Amino acid sequence: MKIDGNPYRSVWVDPADAWSVRIIDQTRLPWALEFLRLTTPREVAQAIRSMQVRGAPLIGAAAAYGMALAAREDAATPALEAAADMLLATRPTAVNLRWALHRMMNRLRMARAANRVEIAYREAGAIADEDVAQNASIGRHGAALIEDISRQGTNRPINILTHCNAGWLATVDWGTALAPIYMAHDAGIAVHVWVDETRPRNQGALLTAYELGKHGVPHTVIVDNAGGHLMQHRQVDLCIVGADRVTRNGDAANKIGTYLKALAAYDNNIPFWVAVPSSTIDWTTADGIANIPIEERAATEVTTVTGRAMDGSVDTVRVAPSDSPAANPAFDVTPARLLTGLITERGCGAASEAGLRGLFPDLAA
Ligand code: MRU
């Protein structure tokens, strides 16, 4: 995607040295566009933990490049396994991390130690390229849904509500939930996006609004609690969100607050779609509520807010009494029964085991 006319991916190998890994520091957006250079698997792990890189597919791709950096340091199997364990421990909910690390380790175990560095970069590059292609395909399938609604002749922009950031910053490119919106907009369909601010870290207000603004997509930031009201007043035509893990029965873990939006959409008979590449499907797990590990993050993310002061400086201020404890579950699980369906790279399908098997008979096996 483009920022001020320049094309970017969210992770790439520096062409100047052909080995160091570059990322956009997402903790600095939208106030500053800064690039970091990662040179060790520990730096990659730290970037994932601190959410300088974030979003399920991007975490997976970044970790894959982390394995390439690990292979440069020591390509012996025990060292690679230790690096994979360290990267896996960074964030528990997004299954793309486990998926990418398993894929890298399977590929590297088959190779002779002398070839592993080259193979690791090639495999990480393949993971990144496939993510871009899959998200583009999600975009095409999702844009068709938006076009269907626009054909119903509403004579006004199609209003789409999204939560958190499932745009190109959360993937290698295009995004999952935002890809259909970009493609519909590019095709000339009038769209308008309600952007949930997404407390506590405000990925919606900071990152989704930034992305949409840079692409010229009309949007409005709302507080997380406004969605139900807008739905009751028919100001939302459909919801599209991403996910960090979809279990094989179609339950979807996504940023905390997604479940409440799905409940409101269900109550108001508004389509609620979850856009995911196949790397986000956890075929080993059926019941999402019981089995998906939910990351619990620092209480300070709840008791403080970071923003730009009127003098231009970026500051963090408290929004709760300093002696009040806070809880910070970072994700919730929306049961499959509340979802209209899943938008995947192979098309749209029911959020159910039958729906997923129909789309991915090869992977389900
Ligand atoms: O904690 P984050 O910012 O990594 O959470 C991201 C989300 O919840 C996204 O919606 C999800 O990863 C899908 S990204 C295409």
Short mmCIF file of N, CA and C in Angstrom, two decimals, residues 14-167:
data_model
loop_
_atom_site.label_atom_id
_atom_site.label_comp_id
_atom_site.label_asym_id
_atom_site.label_seq_id
_atom_site.Cartn_x
_atom_site.Cartn_y
_atom_site.Cartn_z
N ASP A 14 16.12 -5.63 4.00
CA ASP A 14 16.76 -4.44 3.44
C ASP A 14 17.50 -4.81 2.16
N PRO A 15 17.13 -4.23 1.02
CA PRO A 15 17.83 -4.58 -0.23
C PRO A 15 19.29 -4.16 -0.22
N ALA A 16 19.64 -3.20 0.66
CA ALA A 16 21.03 -2.71 0.68
C ALA A 16 21.99 -3.77 1.23
N ASP A 17 21.56 -4.55 2.23
CA ASP A 17 22.48 -5.56 2.76
C ASP A 17 21.97 -6.98 2.52
N ALA A 18 20.71 -7.12 2.10
CA ALA A 18 20.09 -8.41 1.78
C ALA A 18 19.98 -9.35 2.98
N TRP A 19 20.03 -8.82 4.21
CA TRP A 19 19.79 -9.72 5.34
C TRP A 19 19.05 -9.08 6.52
N SER A 20 19.29 -7.79 6.80
CA SER A 20 18.62 -7.22 7.98
C SER A 20 17.14 -6.98 7.66
N VAL A 21 16.33 -7.02 8.72
CA VAL A 21 14.88 -6.98 8.55
C VAL A 21 14.37 -5.60 8.95
N ARG A 22 13.59 -4.99 8.09
CA ARG A 22 13.06 -3.65 8.36
C ARG A 22 11.57 -3.74 8.68
N ILE A 23 11.16 -2.91 9.62
CA ILE A 23 9.72 -2.80 9.95
C ILE A 23 9.37 -1.33 10.13
N ILE A 24 8.07 -1.05 10.04
CA ILE A 24 7.56 0.26 10.43
C ILE A 24 7.28 0.17 11.93
N ASP A 25 7.78 1.12 12.71
CA ASP A 25 7.51 1.10 14.16
C ASP A 25 6.07 1.58 14.39
N GLN A 26 5.18 0.61 14.65
CA GLN A 26 3.75 0.96 14.74
C GLN A 26 3.40 1.67 16.05
N THR A 27 4.33 1.66 17.02
CA THR A 27 4.05 2.40 18.25
C THR A 27 4.24 3.91 18.05
N ARG A 28 4.82 4.30 16.91
CA ARG A 28 5.06 5.73 16.65
C ARG A 28 4.00 6.34 15.73
N LEU A 29 3.21 5.47 15.06
CA LEU A 29 2.17 5.97 14.17
C LEU A 29 0.98 6.47 14.99
N PRO A 30 0.24 7.45 14.56
CA PRO A 30 0.34 8.15 13.28
C PRO A 30 1.21 9.41 13.36
N TRP A 31 1.89 9.58 14.49
CA TRP A 31 2.60 10.85 14.67
C TRP A 31 3.90 10.89 13.89
N ALA A 32 4.53 9.73 13.73
CA ALA A 32 5.81 9.69 13.00
C ALA A 32 5.90 8.38 12.23
N LEU A 33 6.42 8.46 11.01
CA LEU A 33 6.66 7.25 10.21
C LEU A 33 8.14 6.92 10.37
N GLU A 34 8.40 5.93 11.24
CA GLU A 34 9.80 5.58 11.54
C GLU A 34 10.04 4.11 11.22
N PHE A 35 11.23 3.83 10.75
CA PHE A 35 11.57 2.46 10.35
C PHE A 35 12.62 1.92 11.30
N LEU A 36 12.45 0.66 11.68
CA LEU A 36 13.43 0.02 12.56
C LEU A 36 14.17 -1.05 11.76
N ARG A 37 15.40 -1.32 12.20
CA ARG A 37 16.19 -2.40 11.61
C ARG A 37 16.35 -3.49 12.67
N LEU A 38 15.94 -4.70 12.35
CA LEU A 38 16.05 -5.81 13.29
C LEU A 38 17.16 -6.74 12.79
N THR A 39 18.08 -7.08 13.70
CA THR A 39 19.25 -7.85 13.26
C THR A 39 19.43 -9.17 14.00
N THR A 40 18.60 -9.41 15.02
CA THR A 40 18.71 -10.67 15.77
C THR A 40 17.29 -11.18 16.05
N PRO A 41 17.16 -12.48 16.33
CA PRO A 41 15.82 -12.99 16.68
C PRO A 41 15.32 -12.36 17.98
N ARG A 42 16.23 -11.99 18.88
CA ARG A 42 15.79 -11.32 20.12
C ARG A 42 15.16 -9.96 19.83
N GLU A 43 15.73 -9.24 18.88
CA GLU A 43 15.13 -7.95 18.51
C GLU A 43 13.75 -8.14 17.88
N VAL A 44 13.62 -9.21 17.09
CA VAL A 44 12.30 -9.48 16.50
C VAL A 44 11.30 -9.80 17.62
N ALA A 45 11.72 -10.63 18.57
CA ALA A 45 10.82 -10.99 19.68
C ALA A 45 10.40 -9.73 20.45
N GLN A 46 11.36 -8.86 20.69
CA GLN A 46 11.05 -7.64 21.43
C GLN A 46 10.09 -6.74 20.64
N ALA A 47 10.27 -6.67 19.33
CA ALA A 47 9.38 -5.85 18.49
C ALA A 47 7.96 -6.41 18.51
N ILE A 48 7.83 -7.73 18.58
CA ILE A 48 6.48 -8.34 18.64
C ILE A 48 5.87 -8.09 20.01
N ARG A 49 6.67 -8.33 21.07
CA ARG A 49 6.16 -8.12 22.44
C ARG A 49 5.70 -6.69 22.67
N SER A 50 6.48 -5.74 22.19
CA SER A 50 6.17 -4.32 22.43
C SER A 50 5.15 -3.78 21.44
N MET A 51 4.75 -4.63 20.49
CA MET A 51 3.74 -4.28 19.46
C MET A 51 4.25 -3.21 18.50
N GLN A 52 5.57 -3.15 18.31
CA GLN A 52 6.10 -2.35 17.20
C GLN A 52 5.68 -3.02 15.89
N VAL A 53 5.63 -4.34 15.88
CA VAL A 53 4.90 -5.08 14.84
C VAL A 53 3.76 -5.80 15.52
N ARG A 54 2.59 -5.83 14.89
CA ARG A 54 1.42 -6.40 15.52
C ARG A 54 0.42 -6.79 14.42
N GLY A 55 -0.67 -7.46 14.85
CA GLY A 55 -1.61 -7.99 13.86
C GLY A 55 -1.19 -9.42 13.53
N ALA A 56 -2.17 -10.33 13.53
CA ALA A 56 -1.84 -11.75 13.48
C ALA A 56 -0.95 -12.15 12.29
N PRO A 57 -1.34 -11.80 11.04
CA PRO A 57 -0.49 -12.26 9.93
C PRO A 57 0.91 -11.62 9.95
N LEU A 58 0.99 -10.37 10.39
CA LEU A 58 2.31 -9.72 10.42
C LEU A 58 3.21 -10.33 11.50
N ILE A 59 2.60 -10.68 12.63
CA ILE A 59 3.41 -11.33 13.67
C ILE A 59 4.02 -12.62 13.11
N GLY A 60 3.21 -13.37 12.36
CA GLY A 60 3.71 -14.62 11.77
C GLY A 60 4.86 -14.35 10.80
N ALA A 61 4.69 -13.39 9.91
CA ALA A 61 5.73 -13.10 8.91
C ALA A 61 7.00 -12.57 9.58
N ALA A 62 6.82 -11.70 10.59
CA ALA A 62 7.99 -11.15 11.28
C ALA A 62 8.76 -12.27 12.00
N ALA A 63 8.01 -13.19 12.62
CA ALA A 63 8.68 -14.30 13.31
C ALA A 63 9.43 -15.19 12.32
N ALA A 64 8.86 -15.36 11.13
CA ALA A 64 9.55 -16.16 10.10
C ALA A 64 10.90 -15.51 9.76
N TYR A 65 10.89 -14.19 9.60
CA TYR A 65 12.18 -13.50 9.36
C TYR A 65 13.08 -13.59 10.59
N GLY A 66 12.47 -13.63 11.76
CA GLY A 66 13.26 -13.83 12.99
C GLY A 66 14.03 -15.15 12.94
N MET A 67 13.39 -16.17 12.33
CA MET A 67 14.06 -17.47 12.20
C MET A 67 15.22 -17.40 11.20
N ALA A 68 15.06 -16.55 10.18
CA ALA A 68 16.17 -16.37 9.23
C ALA A 68 17.35 -15.71 9.94
N LEU A 69 17.05 -14.72 10.79
CA LEU A 69 18.13 -14.07 11.55
C LEU A 69 18.75 -15.07 12.53
N ALA A 70 17.92 -15.95 13.09
CA ALA A 70 18.44 -16.97 14.02
C ALA A 70 19.38 -17.91 13.27
N ALA A 71 19.01 -18.29 12.05
CA ALA A 71 19.85 -19.21 11.28
C ALA A 71 21.21 -18.59 10.96
N ARG A 72 21.25 -17.28 10.76
CA ARG A 72 22.53 -16.59 10.52
C ARG A 72 23.46 -16.72 11.72
N GLU A 73 22.82 -16.70 12.93
CA GLU A 73 23.65 -16.76 14.14
C GLU A 73 24.15 -18.17 14.40
N ASP A 74 23.24 -19.14 14.25
CA ASP A 74 23.59 -20.53 14.53
C ASP A 74 22.53 -21.42 13.86
N ALA A 75 22.94 -22.15 12.84
CA ALA A 75 21.97 -22.92 12.05
C ALA A 75 21.79 -24.34 12.57
N ALA A 76 22.39 -24.66 13.71
CA ALA A 76 22.21 -26.01 14.26
C ALA A 76 20.78 -26.16 14.80
N THR A 77 20.26 -27.39 14.74
CA THR A 77 18.85 -27.59 15.11
C THR A 77 18.52 -27.13 16.53
N PRO A 78 19.33 -27.45 17.56
CA PRO A 78 18.95 -27.01 18.90
C PRO A 78 18.86 -25.48 19.02
N ALA A 79 19.75 -24.76 18.34
CA ALA A 79 19.72 -23.29 18.41
C ALA A 79 18.47 -22.77 17.71
N LEU A 80 18.10 -23.37 16.59
CA LEU A 80 16.89 -22.93 15.88
C LEU A 80 15.65 -23.22 16.71
N GLU A 81 15.64 -24.38 17.36
CA GLU A 81 14.47 -24.70 18.20
C GLU A 81 14.35 -23.72 19.36
N ALA A 82 15.48 -23.32 19.94
CA ALA A 82 15.44 -22.35 21.05
C ALA A 82 14.91 -21.00 20.55
N ALA A 83 15.34 -20.60 19.35
CA ALA A 83 14.86 -19.32 18.80
C ALA A 83 13.36 -19.38 18.53
N ALA A 84 12.90 -20.52 17.99
CA ALA A 84 11.47 -20.66 17.70
C ALA A 84 10.66 -20.60 19.00
N ASP A 85 11.17 -21.25 20.06
CA ASP A 85 10.46 -21.23 21.36
C ASP A 85 10.38 -19.80 21.89
N MET A 86 11.50 -19.06 21.76
CA MET A 86 11.52 -17.68 22.26
C MET A 86 10.50 -16.82 21.49
N LEU A 87 10.47 -16.97 20.18
CA LEU A 87 9.54 -16.17 19.37
C LEU A 87 8.09 -16.56 19.66
N LEU A 88 7.86 -17.87 19.87
CA LEU A 88 6.49 -18.33 20.12
C LEU A 88 5.94 -17.78 21.44
N ALA A 89 6.85 -17.55 22.39
CA ALA A 89 6.41 -17.09 23.72
C ALA A 89 6.03 -15.61 23.75
N THR A 90 6.20 -14.89 22.63
CA THR A 90 5.99 -13.44 22.68
C THR A 90 4.52 -13.06 22.86
N ARG A 91 3.63 -13.73 22.09
CA ARG A 91 2.20 -13.39 22.19
C ARG A 91 1.40 -14.69 22.00
N PRO A 92 0.41 -14.93 22.86
CA PRO A 92 -0.21 -16.27 22.85
C PRO A 92 -1.43 -16.46 21.95
N THR A 93 -2.13 -15.38 21.55
CA THR A 93 -3.46 -15.59 20.97
C THR A 93 -3.41 -15.82 19.46
N ALA A 94 -2.65 -15.03 18.74
CA ALA A 94 -2.63 -15.16 17.27
C ALA A 94 -1.97 -16.47 16.86
N VAL A 95 -2.73 -17.33 16.18
CA VAL A 95 -2.21 -18.65 15.84
C VAL A 95 -1.24 -18.57 14.66
N ASN A 96 -1.26 -17.45 13.92
CA ASN A 96 -0.32 -17.27 12.80
C ASN A 96 1.13 -17.40 13.25
N LEU A 97 1.39 -17.01 14.49
CA LEU A 97 2.76 -17.10 15.01
C LEU A 97 3.20 -18.56 15.06
N ARG A 98 2.36 -19.40 15.66
CA ARG A 98 2.68 -20.84 15.76
C ARG A 98 2.77 -21.44 14.35
N TRP A 99 1.82 -21.07 13.51
CA TRP A 99 1.78 -21.60 12.14
C TRP A 99 3.09 -21.28 11.40
N ALA A 100 3.52 -20.03 11.48
CA ALA A 100 4.72 -19.62 10.73
C ALA A 100 5.97 -20.30 11.29
N LEU A 101 6.04 -20.39 12.63
CA LEU A 101 7.23 -21.00 13.23
C LEU A 101 7.29 -22.50 12.93
N HIS A 102 6.14 -23.18 12.96
CA HIS A 102 6.13 -24.61 12.59
C HIS A 102 6.58 -24.78 11.14
N ARG A 103 6.05 -23.92 10.27
CA ARG A 103 6.41 -24.04 8.85
C ARG A 103 7.92 -23.83 8.66
N MET A 104 8.46 -22.82 9.34
CA MET A 104 9.90 -22.55 9.22
C MET A 104 10.71 -23.73 9.76
N MET A 105 10.33 -24.25 10.93
CA MET A 105 11.11 -25.34 11.54
C MET A 105 11.02 -26.60 10.69
N ASN A 106 9.83 -26.89 10.17
CA ASN A 106 9.70 -28.09 9.32
C ASN A 106 10.61 -27.98 8.11
N ARG A 107 10.64 -26.81 7.51
CA ARG A 107 11.46 -26.61 6.31
C ARG A 107 12.95 -26.69 6.67
N LEU A 108 13.32 -26.08 7.80
CA LEU A 108 14.75 -26.02 8.16
C LEU A 108 15.27 -27.37 8.61
N ARG A 109 14.43 -28.15 9.31
CA ARG A 109 14.87 -29.47 9.77
C ARG A 109 15.22 -30.37 8.58
N MET A 110 14.51 -30.17 7.46
CA MET A 110 14.76 -31.02 6.28
C MET A 110 16.05 -30.65 5.56
N ALA A 111 16.59 -29.46 5.87
CA ALA A 111 17.73 -28.95 5.08
C ALA A 111 19.05 -29.23 5.80
N ARG A 112 20.13 -29.31 5.04
CA ARG A 112 21.46 -29.42 5.65
C ARG A 112 21.83 -28.08 6.26
N ALA A 113 22.57 -28.14 7.39
CA ALA A 113 22.88 -26.90 8.13
C ALA A 113 23.51 -25.84 7.23
N ALA A 114 24.35 -26.29 6.28
CA ALA A 114 25.06 -25.32 5.43
C ALA A 114 24.09 -24.52 4.55
N ASN A 115 22.92 -25.08 4.27
CA ASN A 115 21.98 -24.39 3.36
C ASN A 115 20.89 -23.62 4.11
N ARG A 116 20.90 -23.71 5.44
CA ARG A 116 19.72 -23.26 6.17
C ARG A 116 19.49 -21.75 6.13
N VAL A 117 20.54 -20.97 6.08
CA VAL A 117 20.33 -19.51 6.07
C VAL A 117 19.58 -19.12 4.80
N GLU A 118 20.10 -19.61 3.68
CA GLU A 118 19.46 -19.26 2.40
C GLU A 118 18.00 -19.76 2.37
N ILE A 119 17.79 -20.97 2.85
CA ILE A 119 16.43 -21.55 2.83
C ILE A 119 15.51 -20.77 3.76
N ALA A 120 16.03 -20.34 4.90
CA ALA A 120 15.19 -19.61 5.86
C ALA A 120 14.72 -18.28 5.25
N TYR A 121 15.62 -17.56 4.60
CA TYR A 121 15.19 -16.29 3.98
C TYR A 121 14.17 -16.55 2.87
N ARG A 122 14.42 -17.63 2.12
CA ARG A 122 13.50 -17.93 1.01
C ARG A 122 12.11 -18.29 1.56
N GLU A 123 12.08 -19.11 2.62
CA GLU A 123 10.79 -19.53 3.18
C GLU A 123 10.06 -18.34 3.83
N ALA A 124 10.80 -17.52 4.55
CA ALA A 124 10.17 -16.33 5.16
C ALA A 124 9.62 -15.42 4.06
N GLY A 125 10.38 -15.27 2.98
CA GLY A 125 9.90 -14.45 1.85
C GLY A 125 8.65 -15.05 1.23
N ALA A 126 8.60 -16.39 1.18
CA ALA A 126 7.40 -17.05 0.61
C ALA A 126 6.20 -16.80 1.51
N ILE A 127 6.41 -16.89 2.84
CA ILE A 127 5.30 -16.62 3.78
C ILE A 127 4.79 -15.20 3.58
N ALA A 128 5.71 -14.25 3.44
CA ALA A 128 5.30 -12.85 3.25
C ALA A 128 4.55 -12.68 1.92
N ASP A 129 5.10 -13.25 0.84
CA ASP A 129 4.46 -13.10 -0.47
C ASP A 129 3.09 -13.76 -0.49
N GLU A 130 2.98 -14.94 0.14
CA GLU A 130 1.68 -15.63 0.16
C GLU A 130 0.66 -14.81 0.95
N ASP A 131 1.12 -14.18 2.02
CA ASP A 131 0.20 -13.37 2.81
C ASP A 131 -0.37 -12.23 1.94
N VAL A 132 0.49 -11.61 1.17
CA VAL A 132 0.03 -10.51 0.30
C VAL A 132 -1.00 -11.04 -0.71
N ALA A 133 -0.69 -12.18 -1.33
CA ALA A 133 -1.60 -12.73 -2.35
C ALA A 133 -2.93 -13.14 -1.70
N GLN A 134 -2.86 -13.75 -0.51
CA GLN A 134 -4.10 -14.21 0.15
C GLN A 134 -4.97 -13.02 0.54
N ASN A 135 -4.33 -11.97 1.03
CA ASN A 135 -5.12 -10.81 1.44
C ASN A 135 -5.74 -10.11 0.23
N ALA A 136 -5.01 -10.09 -0.88
CA ALA A 136 -5.58 -9.51 -2.10
C ALA A 136 -6.82 -10.30 -2.52
N SER A 137 -6.73 -11.61 -2.36
CA SER A 137 -7.87 -12.46 -2.73
C SER A 137 -9.04 -12.24 -1.76
N ILE A 138 -8.73 -12.13 -0.47
CA ILE A 138 -9.78 -11.78 0.53
C ILE A 138 -10.43 -10.47 0.11
N GLY A 139 -9.62 -9.53 -0.33
CA GLY A 139 -10.13 -8.22 -0.76
C GLY A 139 -11.13 -8.36 -1.89
N ARG A 140 -10.79 -9.20 -2.87
CA ARG A 140 -11.70 -9.36 -4.02
C ARG A 140 -13.03 -10.01 -3.58
N HIS A 141 -12.93 -11.05 -2.74
CA HIS A 141 -14.17 -11.73 -2.30
C HIS A 141 -15.01 -10.81 -1.41
N GLY A 142 -14.34 -10.07 -0.55
CA GLY A 142 -15.08 -9.18 0.35
C GLY A 142 -15.67 -7.99 -0.40
N ALA A 143 -14.94 -7.49 -1.40
CA ALA A 143 -15.45 -6.35 -2.18
C ALA A 143 -16.73 -6.75 -2.91
N ALA A 144 -16.82 -8.01 -3.30
CA ALA A 144 -18.05 -8.47 -3.98
C ALA A 144 -19.24 -8.39 -3.03
N LEU A 145 -19.01 -8.66 -1.74
CA LEU A 145 -20.11 -8.53 -0.76
C LEU A 145 -20.57 -7.07 -0.65
N ILE A 146 -19.59 -6.18 -0.63
CA ILE A 146 -19.92 -4.75 -0.52
C ILE A 146 -20.65 -4.29 -1.78
N GLU A 147 -20.19 -4.79 -2.92
CA GLU A 147 -20.84 -4.42 -4.19
C GLU A 147 -22.29 -4.91 -4.21
N ASP A 148 -22.52 -6.12 -3.69
CA ASP A 148 -23.90 -6.65 -3.63
C ASP A 148 -24.80 -5.69 -2.87
N ILE A 149 -24.30 -5.19 -1.74
CA ILE A 149 -25.11 -4.27 -0.94
C ILE A 149 -25.33 -2.97 -1.71
N SER A 150 -24.27 -2.50 -2.40
CA SER A 150 -24.41 -1.22 -3.11
C SER A 150 -25.41 -1.35 -4.26
N ARG A 151 -25.56 -2.58 -4.80
CA ARG A 151 -26.53 -2.79 -5.90
C ARG A 151 -27.97 -2.71 -5.41
N GLN A 152 -28.14 -2.82 -4.08
CA GLN A 152 -29.50 -2.73 -3.55
C GLN A 152 -30.03 -1.30 -3.60
N GLY A 153 -29.20 -0.38 -4.12
CA GLY A 153 -29.67 0.97 -4.42
C GLY A 153 -29.95 1.82 -3.20
N THR A 154 -28.96 1.87 -2.27
CA THR A 154 -29.18 2.69 -1.07
C THR A 154 -29.02 4.18 -1.36
N ASN A 155 -28.33 4.50 -2.50
CA ASN A 155 -28.11 5.91 -2.87
C ASN A 155 -27.31 6.70 -1.85
N ARG A 156 -26.51 6.01 -1.09
CA ARG A 156 -25.61 6.67 -0.14
C ARG A 156 -24.41 5.73 0.04
N PRO A 157 -23.33 6.23 0.62
CA PRO A 157 -22.18 5.33 0.80
C PRO A 157 -22.55 4.12 1.65
N ILE A 158 -21.89 3.00 1.40
CA ILE A 158 -22.09 1.80 2.22
C ILE A 158 -21.32 2.00 3.52
N ASN A 159 -22.01 1.91 4.63
CA ASN A 159 -21.38 2.13 5.94
C ASN A 159 -20.89 0.81 6.51
N ILE A 160 -19.58 0.77 6.74
CA ILE A 160 -18.95 -0.47 7.23
C ILE A 160 -18.31 -0.18 8.59
N LEU A 161 -18.61 -1.00 9.56
CA LEU A 161 -17.98 -0.82 10.87
C LEU A 161 -16.84 -1.84 11.02
N THR A 162 -15.70 -1.37 11.50
CA THR A 162 -14.58 -2.29 11.77
C THR A 162 -14.00 -2.01 13.14
N HIS A 163 -13.34 -3.02 13.70
CA HIS A 163 -12.79 -2.94 15.05
C HIS A 163 -11.30 -3.21 14.99
N CYS A 164 -10.54 -2.51 15.81
CA CYS A 164 -9.08 -2.69 15.87
C CYS A 164 -8.45 -2.30 14.53
N ASN A 165 -7.30 -2.86 14.22
CA ASN A 165 -6.68 -2.62 12.92
C ASN A 165 -6.41 -3.95 12.27
N ALA A 166 -7.15 -4.23 11.22
CA ALA A 166 -6.91 -5.43 10.41
C ALA A 166 -6.64 -4.97 8.99
N GLY A 167 -5.82 -3.94 8.88
CA GLY A 167 -5.45 -3.38 7.59
C GLY A 167 -4.06 -3.84 7.19
#
